[in-house]
Amino acid sequence: MKLVIAFLVVFSLAVSSTAEKFDFFYLVQQWPGSFCDTRQGCCFPDDTKPAAAFGIHGMWPNYAKCRGRQGLARAMLGDAAGADDAFLSTVGRRGKCWPEYCDDGNELSPWEIRDLVASLDRSWPTLSCKNRRSFQFWSYEWKKHGTCSNLEPHDYFARALALKAKHDLAAILADAGIVPSDTETYTVSSVRDAIAQGTGFVANLECNRDADGEAQLFQVYQCVDRDAKKLIDCPLAMPTKCTDRVKLPVF
């Protein structure tokens, strides 16, 4: 019995440690016009319309290489664990391309980010009709992603805000002639090149579809070092649903 208990303790610590040993962050920013210009629509946080600017969706720890449940089990216990379905199911959510919910009991306190609220309201708004309170959105992002960041809450949010402020995506695109329009379309390559020239690093792009089924630029994924202080080259490319040309709808 003592041996079993010792194994479970070691296993629990190993899983927690693995979850926090990520390789980089994705700083994900979304264009509000593309969020709202869909069949599901959007709602404004606390009934206040955000500015027509890219807003932070989240800053997410990520692995450079996806870790399947079986691969994670083998890495910890060797080949003998490969056939143990119960063990693999115990590994569960940690066997992914990113860690999440690393400390379910670590709730975000308003006091911890009290000096950042004004900046968060401007730069990290929620547009979901399911969650119209900004603090609830920030709390969700902290609990799911921030608890795996190896950062304290204030540093987690402050560093994301600093990166966004340093690299103003809307201004960078505007300098390249890519501005919001309900009629104009832009090549995906021109969007990617403009961001690379403006920041020094290539970003991953995500597109969605408007109510008429046309492709539009939705989110920009910028890769960030593990200290969340500077952009880096992305260790991997994301699959994309973007077509050759996309819209950047007016918000």
Short mmCIF file of N, CA and C in Angstrom, two decimals, residues 54-180:
data_model
loop_
_atom_site.label_atom_id
_atom_site.label_comp_id
_atom_site.label_asym_id
_atom_site.label_seq_id
_atom_site.Cartn_x
_atom_site.Cartn_y
_atom_site.Cartn_z
N PHE A 54 -7.27 45.63 -32.40
CA PHE A 54 -7.10 44.24 -32.01
C PHE A 54 -7.12 44.16 -30.49
N GLY A 55 -7.88 43.20 -29.97
CA GLY A 55 -7.96 43.00 -28.53
C GLY A 55 -7.37 41.66 -28.15
N ILE A 56 -6.79 41.59 -26.98
CA ILE A 56 -6.19 40.34 -26.52
C ILE A 56 -7.29 39.31 -26.25
N HIS A 57 -7.11 38.13 -26.79
CA HIS A 57 -7.97 37.00 -26.43
C HIS A 57 -7.34 36.25 -25.27
N GLY A 58 -6.02 36.06 -25.34
CA GLY A 58 -5.34 35.39 -24.25
C GLY A 58 -3.86 35.28 -24.52
N MET A 59 -3.12 34.86 -23.50
CA MET A 59 -1.70 34.54 -23.64
C MET A 59 -1.55 33.12 -23.12
N TRP A 60 -1.30 32.19 -24.04
CA TRP A 60 -1.45 30.77 -23.76
C TRP A 60 -0.12 30.02 -23.82
N PRO A 61 0.29 29.39 -22.72
CA PRO A 61 1.46 28.51 -22.77
C PRO A 61 1.23 27.39 -23.78
N ASN A 62 2.28 27.03 -24.50
CA ASN A 62 2.13 26.02 -25.55
C ASN A 62 3.38 25.15 -25.63
N TYR A 63 3.19 23.91 -26.08
CA TYR A 63 4.32 23.02 -26.34
C TYR A 63 4.77 23.18 -27.78
N ALA A 64 6.07 23.06 -28.02
CA ALA A 64 6.59 23.10 -29.38
C ALA A 64 6.21 21.83 -30.14
N LYS A 65 5.97 20.75 -29.40
CA LYS A 65 5.56 19.49 -30.01
C LYS A 65 4.44 18.90 -29.17
N CYS A 66 3.35 18.52 -29.83
CA CYS A 66 2.21 17.98 -29.10
C CYS A 66 2.61 16.72 -28.36
N ARG A 67 2.04 16.57 -27.18
CA ARG A 67 2.36 15.44 -26.32
C ARG A 67 1.11 14.59 -26.15
N GLY A 68 1.03 13.51 -26.92
CA GLY A 68 -0.11 12.62 -26.80
C GLY A 68 -0.13 11.93 -25.46
N ARG A 69 -1.29 11.47 -25.05
CA ARG A 69 -1.40 10.84 -23.74
C ARG A 69 -0.48 9.64 -23.62
N GLN A 70 -0.41 8.82 -24.67
CA GLN A 70 0.43 7.64 -24.61
C GLN A 70 1.90 8.02 -24.57
N GLY A 71 2.26 9.06 -25.36
CA GLY A 71 3.65 9.51 -25.35
C GLY A 71 4.06 10.05 -24.00
N LEU A 72 3.15 10.76 -23.33
CA LEU A 72 3.46 11.29 -22.01
C LEU A 72 3.61 10.16 -21.00
N ALA A 73 2.75 9.16 -21.10
CA ALA A 73 2.84 8.02 -20.18
C ALA A 73 4.17 7.29 -20.35
N ARG A 74 4.55 7.07 -21.62
CA ARG A 74 5.81 6.37 -21.88
C ARG A 74 7.00 7.18 -21.38
N ALA A 75 6.91 8.49 -21.54
CA ALA A 75 8.02 9.34 -21.10
C ALA A 75 8.23 9.25 -19.60
N MET A 76 7.14 9.04 -18.85
CA MET A 76 7.25 9.02 -17.40
C MET A 76 7.53 7.63 -16.85
N LEU A 77 6.95 6.59 -17.48
CA LEU A 77 7.06 5.26 -16.89
C LEU A 77 7.65 4.22 -17.82
N GLY A 78 7.96 4.60 -19.06
CA GLY A 78 8.54 3.64 -19.98
C GLY A 78 7.49 2.83 -20.71
N ASP A 79 7.92 1.88 -21.51
CA ASP A 79 7.02 1.11 -22.36
C ASP A 79 6.01 0.29 -21.58
N ALA A 80 6.32 -0.04 -20.34
CA ALA A 80 5.41 -0.87 -19.56
C ALA A 80 4.07 -0.20 -19.35
N ALA A 81 4.03 1.12 -19.42
CA ALA A 81 2.77 1.83 -19.20
C ALA A 81 1.93 1.90 -20.45
N GLY A 82 2.49 1.52 -21.59
CA GLY A 82 1.81 1.73 -22.86
C GLY A 82 0.48 1.03 -22.98
N ALA A 83 0.33 -0.13 -22.36
CA ALA A 83 -0.90 -0.90 -22.51
C ALA A 83 -1.90 -0.67 -21.39
N ASP A 84 -1.57 0.24 -20.47
CA ASP A 84 -2.42 0.46 -19.31
C ASP A 84 -3.42 1.56 -19.61
N ASP A 85 -4.64 1.19 -20.04
CA ASP A 85 -5.64 2.18 -20.42
C ASP A 85 -6.05 3.05 -19.24
N ALA A 86 -6.12 2.45 -18.05
CA ALA A 86 -6.51 3.23 -16.87
C ALA A 86 -5.49 4.32 -16.59
N PHE A 87 -4.21 3.96 -16.75
CA PHE A 87 -3.16 4.95 -16.53
C PHE A 87 -3.25 6.07 -17.56
N LEU A 88 -3.48 5.70 -18.82
CA LEU A 88 -3.56 6.71 -19.88
C LEU A 88 -4.72 7.66 -19.64
N SER A 89 -5.85 7.13 -19.17
CA SER A 89 -6.99 8.01 -18.92
C SER A 89 -6.70 8.93 -17.75
N THR A 90 -5.85 8.48 -16.81
CA THR A 90 -5.49 9.32 -15.68
C THR A 90 -4.64 10.50 -16.14
N VAL A 91 -3.77 10.28 -17.14
CA VAL A 91 -2.96 11.37 -17.67
C VAL A 91 -3.87 12.47 -18.20
N GLY A 92 -4.95 12.06 -18.88
CA GLY A 92 -6.04 12.96 -19.26
C GLY A 92 -5.61 14.21 -19.98
N ARG A 93 -6.07 15.33 -19.46
CA ARG A 93 -5.96 16.59 -20.17
C ARG A 93 -4.53 17.09 -20.30
N ARG A 94 -3.58 16.55 -19.55
CA ARG A 94 -2.20 17.01 -19.68
C ARG A 94 -1.57 16.52 -20.98
N GLY A 95 -2.15 15.50 -21.63
CA GLY A 95 -1.59 14.99 -22.87
C GLY A 95 -2.13 15.76 -24.05
N LYS A 96 -1.69 17.00 -24.23
CA LYS A 96 -2.21 17.86 -25.29
C LYS A 96 -1.07 18.63 -25.94
N CYS A 97 -1.45 19.61 -26.75
CA CYS A 97 -0.46 20.50 -27.35
C CYS A 97 -0.19 21.70 -26.46
N TRP A 98 -0.86 21.77 -25.34
CA TRP A 98 -0.67 22.87 -24.40
C TRP A 98 -1.12 22.41 -23.01
N PRO A 99 -0.56 23.00 -21.96
CA PRO A 99 -1.05 22.72 -20.61
C PRO A 99 -2.23 23.62 -20.30
N GLU A 100 -3.09 23.18 -19.42
CA GLU A 100 -4.21 24.02 -19.01
C GLU A 100 -4.69 23.61 -17.63
N TYR A 101 -5.33 24.55 -16.94
CA TYR A 101 -5.87 24.32 -15.60
C TYR A 101 -4.83 23.66 -14.69
N CYS A 102 -3.68 24.29 -14.56
CA CYS A 102 -2.60 23.70 -13.77
C CYS A 102 -2.81 23.85 -12.27
N ASP A 103 -3.69 24.75 -11.86
CA ASP A 103 -3.97 24.92 -10.43
C ASP A 103 -5.41 25.40 -10.29
N ASP A 104 -6.34 24.45 -10.25
CA ASP A 104 -7.76 24.79 -10.26
C ASP A 104 -8.18 25.65 -9.07
N GLY A 105 -7.43 25.58 -7.99
CA GLY A 105 -7.79 26.36 -6.81
C GLY A 105 -7.23 27.77 -6.80
N ASN A 106 -6.46 28.12 -7.81
CA ASN A 106 -5.81 29.44 -7.87
C ASN A 106 -6.74 30.43 -8.58
N GLU A 107 -7.64 31.02 -7.82
CA GLU A 107 -8.61 31.96 -8.39
C GLU A 107 -7.99 33.36 -8.50
N LEU A 108 -8.39 34.07 -9.54
CA LEU A 108 -7.92 35.44 -9.73
C LEU A 108 -8.66 36.37 -8.77
N SER A 109 -7.91 37.22 -8.09
CA SER A 109 -8.50 38.21 -7.19
C SER A 109 -8.47 39.58 -7.84
N PRO A 110 -9.55 40.34 -7.78
CA PRO A 110 -9.54 41.70 -8.34
C PRO A 110 -8.43 42.56 -7.75
N TRP A 111 -8.10 42.32 -6.49
CA TRP A 111 -7.08 43.12 -5.82
C TRP A 111 -5.71 42.96 -6.50
N GLU A 112 -5.44 41.77 -7.03
CA GLU A 112 -4.13 41.49 -7.62
C GLU A 112 -3.88 42.29 -8.90
N ILE A 113 -4.93 42.68 -9.59
CA ILE A 113 -4.76 43.38 -10.87
C ILE A 113 -5.46 44.75 -10.85
N ARG A 114 -5.65 45.29 -9.66
CA ARG A 114 -6.45 46.51 -9.52
C ARG A 114 -5.88 47.68 -10.32
N ASP A 115 -4.54 47.76 -10.44
CA ASP A 115 -3.93 48.87 -11.17
C ASP A 115 -3.92 48.64 -12.68
N LEU A 116 -4.35 47.46 -13.13
CA LEU A 116 -4.34 47.14 -14.56
C LEU A 116 -5.73 47.19 -15.19
N VAL A 117 -6.76 47.39 -14.38
CA VAL A 117 -8.13 47.24 -14.87
C VAL A 117 -8.43 48.18 -16.03
N ALA A 118 -8.02 49.43 -15.94
CA ALA A 118 -8.30 50.38 -17.03
C ALA A 118 -7.66 49.91 -18.33
N SER A 119 -6.42 49.45 -18.25
CA SER A 119 -5.73 48.95 -19.45
C SER A 119 -6.36 47.67 -19.97
N LEU A 120 -6.77 46.80 -19.05
CA LEU A 120 -7.42 45.56 -19.46
C LEU A 120 -8.76 45.84 -20.13
N ASP A 121 -9.50 46.81 -19.62
CA ASP A 121 -10.77 47.17 -20.24
C ASP A 121 -10.57 47.60 -21.69
N ARG A 122 -9.49 48.34 -21.95
CA ARG A 122 -9.21 48.82 -23.30
C ARG A 122 -8.65 47.72 -24.20
N SER A 123 -7.76 46.91 -23.66
CA SER A 123 -6.97 46.02 -24.51
C SER A 123 -7.33 44.55 -24.43
N TRP A 124 -8.16 44.16 -23.44
CA TRP A 124 -8.49 42.74 -23.26
C TRP A 124 -10.00 42.62 -22.99
N PRO A 125 -10.83 43.11 -23.91
CA PRO A 125 -12.28 43.08 -23.68
C PRO A 125 -12.88 41.73 -24.06
N THR A 126 -14.01 41.43 -23.48
CA THR A 126 -14.76 40.25 -23.88
C THR A 126 -15.85 40.66 -24.86
N LEU A 127 -16.09 39.84 -25.87
CA LEU A 127 -17.14 40.11 -26.85
C LEU A 127 -18.19 39.00 -26.87
N SER A 128 -18.02 38.01 -26.02
CA SER A 128 -18.94 36.88 -25.98
C SER A 128 -20.25 37.26 -25.31
N CYS A 129 -21.34 36.84 -25.89
CA CYS A 129 -22.65 37.09 -25.28
C CYS A 129 -22.90 36.15 -24.10
N LYS A 130 -22.10 35.09 -23.99
CA LYS A 130 -22.24 34.17 -22.86
C LYS A 130 -21.56 34.71 -21.61
N ASN A 131 -20.62 35.62 -21.80
CA ASN A 131 -19.83 36.13 -20.68
C ASN A 131 -19.56 37.60 -20.92
N ARG A 132 -20.45 38.46 -20.45
CA ARG A 132 -20.37 39.87 -20.76
C ARG A 132 -19.66 40.69 -19.69
N ARG A 133 -19.16 40.05 -18.66
CA ARG A 133 -18.44 40.75 -17.62
C ARG A 133 -16.94 40.54 -17.81
N SER A 134 -16.22 41.63 -17.94
CA SER A 134 -14.80 41.54 -18.27
C SER A 134 -14.02 40.73 -17.24
N PHE A 135 -14.28 40.97 -15.95
CA PHE A 135 -13.49 40.27 -14.94
C PHE A 135 -13.71 38.77 -15.01
N GLN A 136 -14.91 38.34 -15.35
CA GLN A 136 -15.17 36.90 -15.50
C GLN A 136 -14.33 36.32 -16.64
N PHE A 137 -14.20 37.08 -17.72
CA PHE A 137 -13.39 36.64 -18.85
C PHE A 137 -11.91 36.54 -18.45
N TRP A 138 -11.41 37.57 -17.78
CA TRP A 138 -10.01 37.54 -17.34
C TRP A 138 -9.78 36.39 -16.36
N SER A 139 -10.74 36.15 -15.49
CA SER A 139 -10.61 35.06 -14.51
C SER A 139 -10.54 33.71 -15.21
N TYR A 140 -11.36 33.56 -16.25
CA TYR A 140 -11.35 32.31 -17.01
C TYR A 140 -10.00 32.10 -17.69
N GLU A 141 -9.48 33.16 -18.32
CA GLU A 141 -8.19 33.05 -19.00
C GLU A 141 -7.07 32.76 -18.00
N TRP A 142 -7.14 33.37 -16.83
CA TRP A 142 -6.13 33.11 -15.81
C TRP A 142 -6.19 31.66 -15.34
N LYS A 143 -7.39 31.18 -15.05
CA LYS A 143 -7.52 29.83 -14.50
C LYS A 143 -7.11 28.77 -15.52
N LYS A 144 -7.51 28.96 -16.78
CA LYS A 144 -7.22 27.95 -17.80
C LYS A 144 -5.77 28.02 -18.28
N HIS A 145 -5.26 29.22 -18.51
CA HIS A 145 -3.93 29.38 -19.11
C HIS A 145 -2.91 30.01 -18.16
N GLY A 146 -3.33 31.03 -17.43
CA GLY A 146 -2.38 31.75 -16.59
C GLY A 146 -1.78 30.90 -15.49
N THR A 147 -2.56 29.95 -14.96
CA THR A 147 -2.04 29.10 -13.88
C THR A 147 -0.94 28.16 -14.37
N CYS A 148 -0.76 28.06 -15.67
CA CYS A 148 0.32 27.23 -16.24
C CYS A 148 1.51 28.08 -16.70
N SER A 149 1.47 29.38 -16.45
CA SER A 149 2.45 30.31 -17.03
C SER A 149 3.72 30.46 -16.21
N ASN A 150 3.73 29.95 -14.98
CA ASN A 150 4.84 30.17 -14.04
C ASN A 150 4.99 31.65 -13.68
N LEU A 151 3.91 32.41 -13.84
CA LEU A 151 3.90 33.83 -13.49
C LEU A 151 2.84 34.09 -12.43
N GLU A 152 3.05 35.14 -11.66
CA GLU A 152 2.01 35.61 -10.77
C GLU A 152 0.95 36.34 -11.60
N PRO A 153 -0.28 36.43 -11.11
CA PRO A 153 -1.35 37.05 -11.91
C PRO A 153 -1.01 38.43 -12.45
N HIS A 154 -0.44 39.29 -11.61
CA HIS A 154 -0.14 40.65 -12.08
C HIS A 154 0.85 40.63 -13.23
N ASP A 155 1.91 39.83 -13.09
CA ASP A 155 2.90 39.75 -14.16
C ASP A 155 2.30 39.16 -15.43
N TYR A 156 1.46 38.16 -15.28
CA TYR A 156 0.84 37.51 -16.44
C TYR A 156 0.07 38.53 -17.27
N PHE A 157 -0.78 39.30 -16.64
CA PHE A 157 -1.59 40.27 -17.39
C PHE A 157 -0.77 41.48 -17.83
N ALA A 158 0.12 41.95 -16.96
CA ALA A 158 0.92 43.14 -17.30
C ALA A 158 1.83 42.89 -18.49
N ARG A 159 2.42 41.71 -18.56
CA ARG A 159 3.35 41.42 -19.66
C ARG A 159 2.60 41.25 -20.98
N ALA A 160 1.41 40.67 -20.94
CA ALA A 160 0.61 40.57 -22.15
C ALA A 160 0.23 41.97 -22.65
N LEU A 161 -0.17 42.84 -21.73
CA LEU A 161 -0.52 44.20 -22.10
C LEU A 161 0.68 44.95 -22.69
N ALA A 162 1.85 44.74 -22.11
CA ALA A 162 3.06 45.42 -22.59
C ALA A 162 3.41 44.98 -24.01
N LEU A 163 3.28 43.70 -24.29
CA LEU A 163 3.58 43.20 -25.62
C LEU A 163 2.60 43.75 -26.65
N LYS A 164 1.34 43.81 -26.29
CA LYS A 164 0.34 44.37 -27.21
C LYS A 164 0.64 45.84 -27.49
N ALA A 165 0.97 46.59 -26.44
CA ALA A 165 1.24 48.02 -26.61
C ALA A 165 2.48 48.26 -27.47
N LYS A 166 3.47 47.39 -27.34
CA LYS A 166 4.71 47.55 -28.10
C LYS A 166 4.51 47.25 -29.58
N HIS A 167 3.61 46.32 -29.89
CA HIS A 167 3.37 45.90 -31.27
C HIS A 167 1.89 46.12 -31.60
N ASP A 168 1.56 47.32 -32.02
CA ASP A 168 0.17 47.70 -32.33
C ASP A 168 -0.20 47.13 -33.70
N LEU A 169 -0.93 46.03 -33.70
CA LEU A 169 -1.21 45.33 -34.95
C LEU A 169 -2.04 46.17 -35.92
N ALA A 170 -3.03 46.89 -35.41
CA ALA A 170 -3.86 47.71 -36.30
C ALA A 170 -3.02 48.78 -36.99
N ALA A 171 -2.11 49.41 -36.25
CA ALA A 171 -1.25 50.44 -36.83
C ALA A 171 -0.27 49.83 -37.82
N ILE A 172 0.26 48.66 -37.50
CA ILE A 172 1.20 47.98 -38.39
C ILE A 172 0.52 47.65 -39.72
N LEU A 173 -0.70 47.13 -39.66
CA LEU A 173 -1.42 46.80 -40.89
C LEU A 173 -1.79 48.06 -41.66
N ALA A 174 -2.20 49.10 -40.95
CA ALA A 174 -2.57 50.36 -41.61
C ALA A 174 -1.38 50.95 -42.37
N ASP A 175 -0.19 50.84 -41.78
CA ASP A 175 1.02 51.35 -42.45
C ASP A 175 1.27 50.62 -43.77
N ALA A 176 0.76 49.39 -43.87
CA ALA A 176 0.92 48.61 -45.10
C ALA A 176 -0.29 48.75 -46.02
N GLY A 177 -1.20 49.66 -45.69
CA GLY A 177 -2.38 49.87 -46.52
C GLY A 177 -3.50 48.89 -46.28
N ILE A 178 -3.41 48.13 -45.19
CA ILE A 178 -4.45 47.15 -44.85
C ILE A 178 -5.32 47.76 -43.76
N VAL A 179 -6.47 48.26 -44.15
CA VAL A 179 -7.36 48.97 -43.23
C VAL A 179 -8.74 48.33 -43.27
N PRO A 180 -9.52 48.49 -42.20
CA PRO A 180 -10.86 47.90 -42.18
C PRO A 180 -11.73 48.40 -43.33
#
